[in-house]
PDB file of C-alpha atoms and ligand atoms in Angstrom:
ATOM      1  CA  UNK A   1     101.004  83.743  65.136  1.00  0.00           C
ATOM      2  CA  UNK A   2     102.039  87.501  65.730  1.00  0.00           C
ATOM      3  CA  UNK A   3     104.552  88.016  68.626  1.00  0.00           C
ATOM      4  CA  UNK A   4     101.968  89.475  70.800  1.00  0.00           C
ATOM      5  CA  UNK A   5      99.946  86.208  70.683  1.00  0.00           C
ATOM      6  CA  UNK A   6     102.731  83.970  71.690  1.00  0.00           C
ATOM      7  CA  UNK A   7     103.534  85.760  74.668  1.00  0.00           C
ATOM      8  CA  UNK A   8     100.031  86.350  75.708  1.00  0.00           C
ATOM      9  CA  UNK A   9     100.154  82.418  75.411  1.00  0.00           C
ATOM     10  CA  UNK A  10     103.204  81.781  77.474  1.00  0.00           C
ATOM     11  CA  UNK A  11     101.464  84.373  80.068  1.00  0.00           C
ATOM     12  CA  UNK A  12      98.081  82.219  80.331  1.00  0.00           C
ATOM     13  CA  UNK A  13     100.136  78.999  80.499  1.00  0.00           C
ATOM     14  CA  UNK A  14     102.115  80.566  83.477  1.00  0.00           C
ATOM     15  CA  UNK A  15      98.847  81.949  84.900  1.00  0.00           C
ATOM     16  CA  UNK A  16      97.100  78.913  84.717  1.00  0.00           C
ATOM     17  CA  UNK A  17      99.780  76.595  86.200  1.00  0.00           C
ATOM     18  CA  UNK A  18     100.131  78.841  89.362  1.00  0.00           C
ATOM     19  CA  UNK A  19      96.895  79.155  89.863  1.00  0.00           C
ATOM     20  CA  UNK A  20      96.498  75.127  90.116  1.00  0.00           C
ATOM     21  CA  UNK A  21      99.631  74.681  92.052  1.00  0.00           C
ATOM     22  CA  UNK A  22      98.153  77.423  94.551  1.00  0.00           C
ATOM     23  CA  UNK A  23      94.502  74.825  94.350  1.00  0.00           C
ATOM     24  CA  UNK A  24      93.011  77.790  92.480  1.00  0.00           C
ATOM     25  CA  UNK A  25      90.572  77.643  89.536  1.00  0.00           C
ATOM     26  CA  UNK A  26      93.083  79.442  86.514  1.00  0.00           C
ATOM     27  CA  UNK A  27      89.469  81.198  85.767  1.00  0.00           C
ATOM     28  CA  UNK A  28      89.461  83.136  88.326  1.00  0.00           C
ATOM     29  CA  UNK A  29      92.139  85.100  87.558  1.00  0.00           C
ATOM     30  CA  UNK A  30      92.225  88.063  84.702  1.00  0.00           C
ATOM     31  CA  UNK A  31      95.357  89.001  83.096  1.00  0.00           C
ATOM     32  CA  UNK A  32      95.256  92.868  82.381  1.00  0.00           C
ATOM     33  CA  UNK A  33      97.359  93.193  79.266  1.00  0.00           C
ATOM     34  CA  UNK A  34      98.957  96.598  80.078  1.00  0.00           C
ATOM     35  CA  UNK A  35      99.705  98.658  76.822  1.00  0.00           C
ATOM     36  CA  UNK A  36     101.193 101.630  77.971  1.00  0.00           C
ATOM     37  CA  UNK A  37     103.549 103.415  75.367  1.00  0.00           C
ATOM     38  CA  UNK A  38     102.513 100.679  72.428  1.00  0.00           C
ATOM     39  CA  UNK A  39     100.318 101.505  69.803  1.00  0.00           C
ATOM     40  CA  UNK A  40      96.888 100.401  69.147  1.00  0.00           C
ATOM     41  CA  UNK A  41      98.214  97.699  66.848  1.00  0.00           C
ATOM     42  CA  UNK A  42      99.534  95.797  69.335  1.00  0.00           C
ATOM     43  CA  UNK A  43      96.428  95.878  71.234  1.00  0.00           C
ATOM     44  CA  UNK A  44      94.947  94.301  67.964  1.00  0.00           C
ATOM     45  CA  UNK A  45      97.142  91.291  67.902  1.00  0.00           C
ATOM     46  CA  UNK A  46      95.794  90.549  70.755  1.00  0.00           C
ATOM     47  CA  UNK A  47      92.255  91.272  70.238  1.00  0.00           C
ATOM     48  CA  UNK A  48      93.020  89.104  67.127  1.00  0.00           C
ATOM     49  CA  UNK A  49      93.547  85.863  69.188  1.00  0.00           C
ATOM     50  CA  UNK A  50      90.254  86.840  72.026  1.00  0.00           C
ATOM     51  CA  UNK A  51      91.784  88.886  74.426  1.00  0.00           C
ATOM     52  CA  UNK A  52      89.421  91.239  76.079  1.00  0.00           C
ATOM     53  CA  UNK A  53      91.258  93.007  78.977  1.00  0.00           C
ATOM     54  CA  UNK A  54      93.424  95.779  78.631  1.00  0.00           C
ATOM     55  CA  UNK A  55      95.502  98.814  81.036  1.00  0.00           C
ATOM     56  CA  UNK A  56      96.516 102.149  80.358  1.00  0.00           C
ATOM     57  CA  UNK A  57      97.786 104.080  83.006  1.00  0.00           C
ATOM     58  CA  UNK A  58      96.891 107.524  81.374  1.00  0.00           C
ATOM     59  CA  UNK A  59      93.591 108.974  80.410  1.00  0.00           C
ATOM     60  CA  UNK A  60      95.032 110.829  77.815  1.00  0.00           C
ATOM     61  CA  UNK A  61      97.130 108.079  75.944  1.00  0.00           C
ATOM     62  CA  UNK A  62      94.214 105.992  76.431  1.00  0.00           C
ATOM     63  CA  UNK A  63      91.896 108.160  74.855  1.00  0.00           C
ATOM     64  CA  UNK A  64      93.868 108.207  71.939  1.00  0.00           C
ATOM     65  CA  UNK A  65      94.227 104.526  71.293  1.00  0.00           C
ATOM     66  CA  UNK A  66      90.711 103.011  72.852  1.00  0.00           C
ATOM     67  CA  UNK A  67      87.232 104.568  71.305  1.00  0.00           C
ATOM     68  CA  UNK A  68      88.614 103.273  67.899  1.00  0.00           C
ATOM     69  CA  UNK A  69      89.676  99.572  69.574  1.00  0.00           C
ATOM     70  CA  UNK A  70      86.726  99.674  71.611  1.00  0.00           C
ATOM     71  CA  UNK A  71      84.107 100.291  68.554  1.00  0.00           C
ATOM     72  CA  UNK A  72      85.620  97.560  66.599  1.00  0.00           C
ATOM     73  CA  UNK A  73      85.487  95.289  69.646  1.00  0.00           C
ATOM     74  CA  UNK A  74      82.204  96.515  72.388  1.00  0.00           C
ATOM     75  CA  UNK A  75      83.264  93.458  74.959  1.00  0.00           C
ATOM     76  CA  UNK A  76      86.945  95.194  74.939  1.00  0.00           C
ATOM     77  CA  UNK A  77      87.417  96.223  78.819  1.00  0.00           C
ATOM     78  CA  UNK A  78      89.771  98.588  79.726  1.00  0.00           C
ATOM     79  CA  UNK A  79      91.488  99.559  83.409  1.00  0.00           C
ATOM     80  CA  UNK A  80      92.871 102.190  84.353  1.00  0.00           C
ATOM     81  CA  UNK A  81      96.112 101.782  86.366  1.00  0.00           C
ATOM     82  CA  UNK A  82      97.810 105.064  86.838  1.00  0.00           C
ATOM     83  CA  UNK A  83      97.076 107.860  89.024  1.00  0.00           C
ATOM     84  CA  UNK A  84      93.904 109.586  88.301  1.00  0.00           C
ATOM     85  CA  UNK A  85      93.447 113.856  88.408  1.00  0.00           C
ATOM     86  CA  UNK A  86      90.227 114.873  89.757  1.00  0.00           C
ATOM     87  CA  UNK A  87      90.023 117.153  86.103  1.00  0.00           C
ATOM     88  CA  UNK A  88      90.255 113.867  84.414  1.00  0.00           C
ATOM     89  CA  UNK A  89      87.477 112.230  86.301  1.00  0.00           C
ATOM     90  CA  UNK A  90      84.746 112.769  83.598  1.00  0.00           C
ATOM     91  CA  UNK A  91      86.905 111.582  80.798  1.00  0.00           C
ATOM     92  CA  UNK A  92      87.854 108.260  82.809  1.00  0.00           C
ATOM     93  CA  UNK A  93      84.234 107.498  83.715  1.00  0.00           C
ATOM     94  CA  UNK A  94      83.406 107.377  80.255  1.00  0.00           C
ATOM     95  CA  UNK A  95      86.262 105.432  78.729  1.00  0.00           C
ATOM     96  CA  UNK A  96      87.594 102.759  81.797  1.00  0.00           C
ATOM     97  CA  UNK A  97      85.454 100.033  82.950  1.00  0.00           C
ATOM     98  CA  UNK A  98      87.056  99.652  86.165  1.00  0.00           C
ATOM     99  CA  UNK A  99      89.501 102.473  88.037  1.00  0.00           C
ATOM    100  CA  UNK A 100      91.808 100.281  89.881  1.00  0.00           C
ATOM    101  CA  UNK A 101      93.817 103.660  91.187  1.00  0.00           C
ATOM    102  CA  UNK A 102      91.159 105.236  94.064  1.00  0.00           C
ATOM    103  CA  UNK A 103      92.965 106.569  96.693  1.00  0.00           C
ATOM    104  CA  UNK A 104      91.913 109.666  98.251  1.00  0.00           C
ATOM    105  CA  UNK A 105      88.602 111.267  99.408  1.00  0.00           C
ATOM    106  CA  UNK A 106      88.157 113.831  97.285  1.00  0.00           C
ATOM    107  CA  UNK A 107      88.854 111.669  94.308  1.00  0.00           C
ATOM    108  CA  UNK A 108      86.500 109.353  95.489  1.00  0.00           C
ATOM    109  CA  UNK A 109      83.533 111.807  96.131  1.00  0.00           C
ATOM    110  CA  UNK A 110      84.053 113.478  92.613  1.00  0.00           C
ATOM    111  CA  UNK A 111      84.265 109.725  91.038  1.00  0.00           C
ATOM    112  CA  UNK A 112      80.750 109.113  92.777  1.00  0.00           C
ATOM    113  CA  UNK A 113      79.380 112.975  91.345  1.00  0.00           C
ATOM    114  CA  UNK A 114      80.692 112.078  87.794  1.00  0.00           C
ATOM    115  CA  UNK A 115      79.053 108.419  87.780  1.00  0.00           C
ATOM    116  CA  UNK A 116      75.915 109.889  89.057  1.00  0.00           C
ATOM    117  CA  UNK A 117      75.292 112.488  86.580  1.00  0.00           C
ATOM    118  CA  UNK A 118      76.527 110.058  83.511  1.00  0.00           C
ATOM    119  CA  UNK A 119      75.062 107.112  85.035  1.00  0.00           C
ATOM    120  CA  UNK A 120      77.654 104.704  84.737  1.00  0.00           C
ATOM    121  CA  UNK A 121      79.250 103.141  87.431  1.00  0.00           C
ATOM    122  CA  UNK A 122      82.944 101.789  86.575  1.00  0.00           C
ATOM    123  CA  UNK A 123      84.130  99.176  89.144  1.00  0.00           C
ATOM    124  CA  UNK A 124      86.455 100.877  91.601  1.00  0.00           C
ATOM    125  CA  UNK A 125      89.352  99.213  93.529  1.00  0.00           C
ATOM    126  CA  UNK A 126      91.091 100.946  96.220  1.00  0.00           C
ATOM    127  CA  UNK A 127      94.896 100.937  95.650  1.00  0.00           C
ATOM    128  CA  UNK A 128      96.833 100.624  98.743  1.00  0.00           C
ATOM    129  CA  UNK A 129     100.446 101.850  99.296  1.00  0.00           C
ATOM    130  CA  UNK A 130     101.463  98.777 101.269  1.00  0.00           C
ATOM    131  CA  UNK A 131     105.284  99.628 101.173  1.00  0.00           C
ATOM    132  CA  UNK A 132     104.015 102.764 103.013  1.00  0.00           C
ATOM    133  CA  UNK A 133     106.496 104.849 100.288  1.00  0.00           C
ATOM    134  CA  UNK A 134     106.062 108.878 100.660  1.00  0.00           C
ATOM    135  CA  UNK A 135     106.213 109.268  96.973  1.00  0.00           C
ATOM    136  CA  UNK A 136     104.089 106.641  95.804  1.00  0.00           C
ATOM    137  CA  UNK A 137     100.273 106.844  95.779  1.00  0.00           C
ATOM    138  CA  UNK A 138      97.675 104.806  97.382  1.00  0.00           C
ATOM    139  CA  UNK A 139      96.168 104.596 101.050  1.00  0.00           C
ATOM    140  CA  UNK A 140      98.143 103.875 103.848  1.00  0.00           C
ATOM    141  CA  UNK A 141      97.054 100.434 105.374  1.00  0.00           C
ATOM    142  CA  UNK A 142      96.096 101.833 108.510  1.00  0.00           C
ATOM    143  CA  UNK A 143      94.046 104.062 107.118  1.00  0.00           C
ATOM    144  CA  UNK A 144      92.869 101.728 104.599  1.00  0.00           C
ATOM    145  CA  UNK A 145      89.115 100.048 106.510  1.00  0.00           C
ATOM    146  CA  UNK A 146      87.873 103.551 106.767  1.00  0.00           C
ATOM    147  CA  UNK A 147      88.849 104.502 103.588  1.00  0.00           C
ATOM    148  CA  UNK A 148      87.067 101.456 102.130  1.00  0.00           C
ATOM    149  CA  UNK A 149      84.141 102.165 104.206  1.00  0.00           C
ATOM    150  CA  UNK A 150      83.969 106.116 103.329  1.00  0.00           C
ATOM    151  CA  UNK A 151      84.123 104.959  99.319  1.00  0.00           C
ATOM    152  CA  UNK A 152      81.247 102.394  99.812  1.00  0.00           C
ATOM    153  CA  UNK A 153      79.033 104.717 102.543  1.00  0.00           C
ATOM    154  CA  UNK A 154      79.454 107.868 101.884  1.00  0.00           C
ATOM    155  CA  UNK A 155      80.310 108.125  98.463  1.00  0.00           C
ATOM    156  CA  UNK A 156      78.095 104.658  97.311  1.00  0.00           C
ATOM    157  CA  UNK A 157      81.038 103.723  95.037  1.00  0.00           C
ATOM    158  CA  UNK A 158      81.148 100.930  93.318  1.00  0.00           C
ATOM    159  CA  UNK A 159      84.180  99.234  95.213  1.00  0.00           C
ATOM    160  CA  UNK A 160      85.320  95.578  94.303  1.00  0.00           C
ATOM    161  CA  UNK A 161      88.639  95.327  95.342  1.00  0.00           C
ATOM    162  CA  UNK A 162      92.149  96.487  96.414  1.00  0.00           C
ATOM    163  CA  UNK A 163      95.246  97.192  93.981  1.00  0.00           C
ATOM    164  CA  UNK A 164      99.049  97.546  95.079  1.00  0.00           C
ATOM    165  CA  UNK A 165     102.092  97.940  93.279  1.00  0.00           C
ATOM    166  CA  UNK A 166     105.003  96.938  96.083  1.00  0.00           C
ATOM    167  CA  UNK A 167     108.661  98.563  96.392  1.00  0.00           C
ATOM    168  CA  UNK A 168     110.950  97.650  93.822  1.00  0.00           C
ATOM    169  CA  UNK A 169     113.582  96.847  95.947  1.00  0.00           C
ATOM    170  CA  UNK A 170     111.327  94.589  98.436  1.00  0.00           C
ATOM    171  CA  UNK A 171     110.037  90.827  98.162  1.00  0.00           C
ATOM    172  CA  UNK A 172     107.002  90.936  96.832  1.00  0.00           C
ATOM    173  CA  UNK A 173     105.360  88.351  98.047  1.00  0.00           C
ATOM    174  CA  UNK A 174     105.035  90.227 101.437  1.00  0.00           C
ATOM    175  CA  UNK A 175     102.942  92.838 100.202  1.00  0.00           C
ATOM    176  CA  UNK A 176     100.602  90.262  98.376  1.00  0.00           C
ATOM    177  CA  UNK A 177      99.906  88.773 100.857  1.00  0.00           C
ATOM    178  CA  UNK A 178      99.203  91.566 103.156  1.00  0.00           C
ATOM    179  CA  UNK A 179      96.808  93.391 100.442  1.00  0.00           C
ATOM    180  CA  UNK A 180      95.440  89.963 100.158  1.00  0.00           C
ATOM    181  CA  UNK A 181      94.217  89.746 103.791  1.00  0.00           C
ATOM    182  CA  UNK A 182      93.160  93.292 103.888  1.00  0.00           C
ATOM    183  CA  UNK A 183      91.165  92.577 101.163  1.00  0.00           C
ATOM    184  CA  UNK A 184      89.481  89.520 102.380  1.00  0.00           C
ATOM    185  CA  UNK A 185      88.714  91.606 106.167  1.00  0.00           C
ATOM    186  CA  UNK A 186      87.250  94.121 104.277  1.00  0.00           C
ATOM    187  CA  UNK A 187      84.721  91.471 102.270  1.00  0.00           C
ATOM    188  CA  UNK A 188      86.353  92.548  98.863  1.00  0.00           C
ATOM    189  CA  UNK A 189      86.783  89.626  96.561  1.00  0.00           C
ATOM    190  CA  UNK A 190      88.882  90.908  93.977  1.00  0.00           C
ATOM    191  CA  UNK A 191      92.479  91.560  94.840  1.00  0.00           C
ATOM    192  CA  UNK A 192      95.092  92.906  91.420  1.00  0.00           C
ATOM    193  CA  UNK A 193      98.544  92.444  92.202  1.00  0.00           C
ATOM    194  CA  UNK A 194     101.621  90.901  90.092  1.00  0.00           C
ATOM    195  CA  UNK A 195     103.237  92.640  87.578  1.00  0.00           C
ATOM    196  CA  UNK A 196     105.621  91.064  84.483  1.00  0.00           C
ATOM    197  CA  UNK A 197     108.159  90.186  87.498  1.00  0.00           C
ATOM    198  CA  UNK A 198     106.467  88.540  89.628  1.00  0.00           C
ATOM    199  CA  UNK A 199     103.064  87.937  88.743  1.00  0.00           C
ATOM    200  CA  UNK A 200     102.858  84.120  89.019  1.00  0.00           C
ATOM    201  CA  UNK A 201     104.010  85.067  92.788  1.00  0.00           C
ATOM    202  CA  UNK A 202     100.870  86.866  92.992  1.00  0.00           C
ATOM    203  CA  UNK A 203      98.726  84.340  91.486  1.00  0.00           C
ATOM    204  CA  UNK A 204     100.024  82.298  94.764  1.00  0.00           C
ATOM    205  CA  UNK A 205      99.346  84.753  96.873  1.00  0.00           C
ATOM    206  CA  UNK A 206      95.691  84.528  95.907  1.00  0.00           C
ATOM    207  CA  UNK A 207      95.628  88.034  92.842  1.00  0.00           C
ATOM    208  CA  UNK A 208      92.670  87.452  91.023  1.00  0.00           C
ATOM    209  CA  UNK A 209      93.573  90.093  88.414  1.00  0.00           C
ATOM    210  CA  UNK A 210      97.269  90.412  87.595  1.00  0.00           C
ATOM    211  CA  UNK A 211      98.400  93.176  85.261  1.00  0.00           C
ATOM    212  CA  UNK A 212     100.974  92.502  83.072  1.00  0.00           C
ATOM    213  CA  UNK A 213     102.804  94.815  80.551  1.00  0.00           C
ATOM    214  CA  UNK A 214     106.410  94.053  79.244  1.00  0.00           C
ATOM    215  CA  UNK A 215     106.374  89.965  79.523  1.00  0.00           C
ATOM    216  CA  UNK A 216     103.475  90.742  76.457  1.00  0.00           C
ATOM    217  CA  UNK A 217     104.629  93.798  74.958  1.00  0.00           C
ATOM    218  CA  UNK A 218     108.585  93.886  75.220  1.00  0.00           C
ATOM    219  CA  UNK A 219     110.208  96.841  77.010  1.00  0.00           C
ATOM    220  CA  UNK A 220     108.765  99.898  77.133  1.00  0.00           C
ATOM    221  CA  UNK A 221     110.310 103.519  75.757  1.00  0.00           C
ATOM    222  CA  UNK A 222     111.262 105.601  78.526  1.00  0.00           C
ATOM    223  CA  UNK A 223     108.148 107.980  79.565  1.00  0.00           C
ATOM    224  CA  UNK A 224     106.518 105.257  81.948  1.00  0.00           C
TER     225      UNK A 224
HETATM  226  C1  PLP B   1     103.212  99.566  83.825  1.00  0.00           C
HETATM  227  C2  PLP B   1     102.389  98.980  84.926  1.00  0.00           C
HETATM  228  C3  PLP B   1     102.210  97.588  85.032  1.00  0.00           C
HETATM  229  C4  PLP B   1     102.889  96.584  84.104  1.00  0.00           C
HETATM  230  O1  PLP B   1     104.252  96.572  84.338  1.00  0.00           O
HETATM  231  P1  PLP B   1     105.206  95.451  83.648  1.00  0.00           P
HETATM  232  O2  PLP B   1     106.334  95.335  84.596  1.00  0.00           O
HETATM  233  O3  PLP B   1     105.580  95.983  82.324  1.00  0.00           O
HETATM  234  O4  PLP B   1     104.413  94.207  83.562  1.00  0.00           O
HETATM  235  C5  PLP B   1     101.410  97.122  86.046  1.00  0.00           C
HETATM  236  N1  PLP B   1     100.781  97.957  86.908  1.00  0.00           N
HETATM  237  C6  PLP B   1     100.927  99.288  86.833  1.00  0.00           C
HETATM  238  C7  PLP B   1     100.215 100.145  87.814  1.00  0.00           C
HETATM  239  C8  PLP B   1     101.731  99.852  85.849  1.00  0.00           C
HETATM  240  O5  PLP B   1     101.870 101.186  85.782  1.00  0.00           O
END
């Protein structure tokens, strides 16, 4: 087995036993293998042993690496998990199946224009900036219900879900479980949270997508 595929291994294993000691069904929770800075043949060791779901937090790097992995492999799904530039919209609609990084109005409205006119609708989540951090994206939490219910409205986005990434420096669990509950009083059912740290905390804490980069990949070089 390639080195990819045992750690992808270990990760399910870990998944799958927090998941039950939550009282959670393991298949209810996607692991987003997040290949950032690693090339595309480290994608295909994984694609090798059936994994489908992969992140990229830039359009550009991802547009590199993806129409080739995706035309070898058409049930490949790919997130995108990094901020998003309104002049990037139209490439993101057509390469990411969901946009887990939504998280201002006028992103939002030119997400709905773009899907419109190509006619696909990538699933959307909202990502919340529950450590309320100045330079970090995502909506405030007090802002977040009428965000949510401008995206769906207003805009008719496809919105599934929320996404957070919490402060470094802060317990985690915390902010799960805060994005957790906003997700559930908002009647969104899919909640991504958990990261190589601390994603079997988030499993707990009731993630249903977790997305996972180093604990599969190794450590990253330095530009993310
Ligand atoms: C890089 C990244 C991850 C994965 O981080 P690891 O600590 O390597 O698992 C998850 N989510 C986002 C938004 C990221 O940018």
């Amino acid at each position: 087995m390639s080195e990819g595929a045992d750690h992808l291994a270990d990760v399910r294993g870990r998944i799958a036993a927090a998941a039950r000691a939550a009282g959670r069904n393991p298949a209810n929770v996607t692991l987003v293998a997040v290949s950032k800075t690693h090339g595309a043949d480290r994608v295909r060791e994984l694609l090798a042993v059936g994994h489908r779901v992969f992140g990229e937090n830039r359009v550009q790097e991802a547009e590199e690496k993806f129409p080739a992995l995706k035309a070898d492999y058409p049930d490949l799904k790919l997130h995108l998990i990094g901020p998003l530039q309104t002049n990037k919209v139209r490439e993101a609609v057509a390469l990411f199946d969901t946009i887990e990084s939504v998280d201002r109005e006028r992103l939002a409205a030119s997400l709905a224009k773009e899907m419109a006119r190509a006619g696909k609708w990538p699933d959307c989540f909202i990502q919340v900036n529950t450590g309320e951090e100045p330079q970090k994206a995502g909506v405030l939490p007090a802002d977040l219900d009428a965000f949510v219910a401008a995206c769906r409205d207003a805009h008719k986005l496809p919105v599934v879900g929320l996404m957070c990434i919490p402060p470094v420096d802060e317990e985690p669990a915390l902010h799960f479980a805060l994005l957790a509950k906003m997700a559930a009083r908002n009647g969104l059912l899919q909640v991504s949270m958990g990261m190589s740290a601390d994603y079997e905390i988030a499993v707990r804490l009731g993630a249903t997508y977790v997305r996972v980069g180093s604990a599969l990949f190794g450590a990253r070089q330095a530009h993310a």
